[in-house]
Amino acid sequence: MSTLPNCPKCQSQYTYEDASRYVYPECGHEWGRDEPASETEAKK
Ligand SMILES: [Zn+2]
């Protein structure tokens, strides 16, 4: 099993893996695979 990262926006662990990115539909957040979650969080 692969380990998916938590949603950087709401910290949920129930993320989906899309073709080239991760998605968490509950909050609508999407982010790239090679985009560090911490960096995304810092940009807000
Ligand atoms: Zn989220």
PDB file of C-alpha atoms and ligand atoms in Angstrom:
ATOM      1  CA  MET A   1       0.000   0.000   0.000  1.00  0.00           C
ATOM      2  CA  SER A   2       1.167   3.486  -0.762  1.00  0.00           C
ATOM      3  CA  THR A   3       1.009   6.153   1.850  1.00  0.00           C
ATOM      4  CA  LEU A   4      -0.876   9.221   0.776  1.00  0.00           C
ATOM      5  CA  PRO A   5      -0.042  12.547   2.376  1.00  0.00           C
ATOM      6  CA  ASN A   6      -2.569  14.365   4.509  1.00  0.00           C
ATOM      7  CA  CYS A   7      -4.418  17.244   2.948  1.00  0.00           C
ATOM      8  CA  PRO A   8      -2.214  20.284   3.634  1.00  0.00           C
ATOM      9  CA  LYS A   9      -5.283  22.432   3.986  1.00  0.00           C
ATOM     10  CA  CYS A  10      -7.379  20.538   6.525  1.00  0.00           C
ATOM     11  CA  GLN A  11      -4.950  17.772   7.570  1.00  0.00           C
ATOM     12  CA  SER A  12      -7.370  15.011   6.638  1.00  0.00           C
ATOM     13  CA  GLN A  13      -5.744  11.680   5.925  1.00  0.00           C
ATOM     14  CA  TYR A  14      -8.455  10.525   3.527  1.00  0.00           C
ATOM     15  CA  THR A  15      -6.915  11.865   0.349  1.00  0.00           C
ATOM     16  CA  TYR A  16      -7.264  10.462  -3.139  1.00  0.00           C
ATOM     17  CA  GLU A  17      -4.472   9.888  -5.593  1.00  0.00           C
ATOM     18  CA  ASP A  18      -5.309  11.273  -9.034  1.00  0.00           C
ATOM     19  CA  ALA A  19      -3.250  10.807 -12.203  1.00  0.00           C
ATOM     20  CA  SER A  20      -0.491  13.237 -11.294  1.00  0.00           C
ATOM     21  CA  ARG A  21      -1.740  14.897  -8.157  1.00  0.00           C
ATOM     22  CA  TYR A  22      -3.521  14.393  -4.860  1.00  0.00           C
ATOM     23  CA  VAL A  23      -7.085  15.418  -4.218  1.00  0.00           C
ATOM     24  CA  TYR A  24      -9.195  15.772  -1.137  1.00  0.00           C
ATOM     25  CA  PRO A  25     -12.795  16.273  -2.315  1.00  0.00           C
ATOM     26  CA  GLU A  26     -14.237  17.098   1.098  1.00  0.00           C
ATOM     27  CA  CYS A  27     -12.587  20.514   1.055  1.00  0.00           C
ATOM     28  CA  GLY A  28     -11.879  20.629  -2.675  1.00  0.00           C
ATOM     29  CA  HIS A  29      -8.146  20.990  -2.264  1.00  0.00           C
ATOM     30  CA  GLU A  30      -5.805  19.598  -4.915  1.00  0.00           C
ATOM     31  CA  TRP A  31      -2.041  19.643  -4.947  1.00  0.00           C
ATOM     32  CA  GLY A  32       0.779  18.260  -7.037  1.00  0.00           C
ATOM     33  CA  ARG A  33       2.702  15.127  -6.082  1.00  0.00           C
ATOM     34  CA  ASP A  34       6.042  16.864  -6.043  1.00  0.00           C
ATOM     35  CA  GLU A  35       4.697  19.874  -4.235  1.00  0.00           C
ATOM     36  CA  PRO A  36       5.644  19.684  -0.563  1.00  0.00           C
ATOM     37  CA  ALA A  37       2.639  20.045   1.692  1.00  0.00           C
ATOM     38  CA  SER A  38       4.538  22.328   4.024  1.00  0.00           C
ATOM     39  CA  GLU A  39       5.285  24.718   1.177  1.00  0.00           C
ATOM     40  CA  THR A  40       1.629  24.817   0.139  1.00  0.00           C
ATOM     41  CA  GLU A  41       0.644  25.568   3.689  1.00  0.00           C
ATOM     42  CA  ALA A  42       3.161  28.407   3.918  1.00  0.00           C
ATOM     43  CA  LYS A  43       1.802  30.173   0.836  1.00  0.00           C
ATOM     44  CA  LYS A  44      -1.641  31.015   2.160  1.00  0.00           C
TER      45      LYS A  44
HETATM   46 ZN    ZN B   1      -8.414  19.523   2.891  1.00  0.00          ZN
END
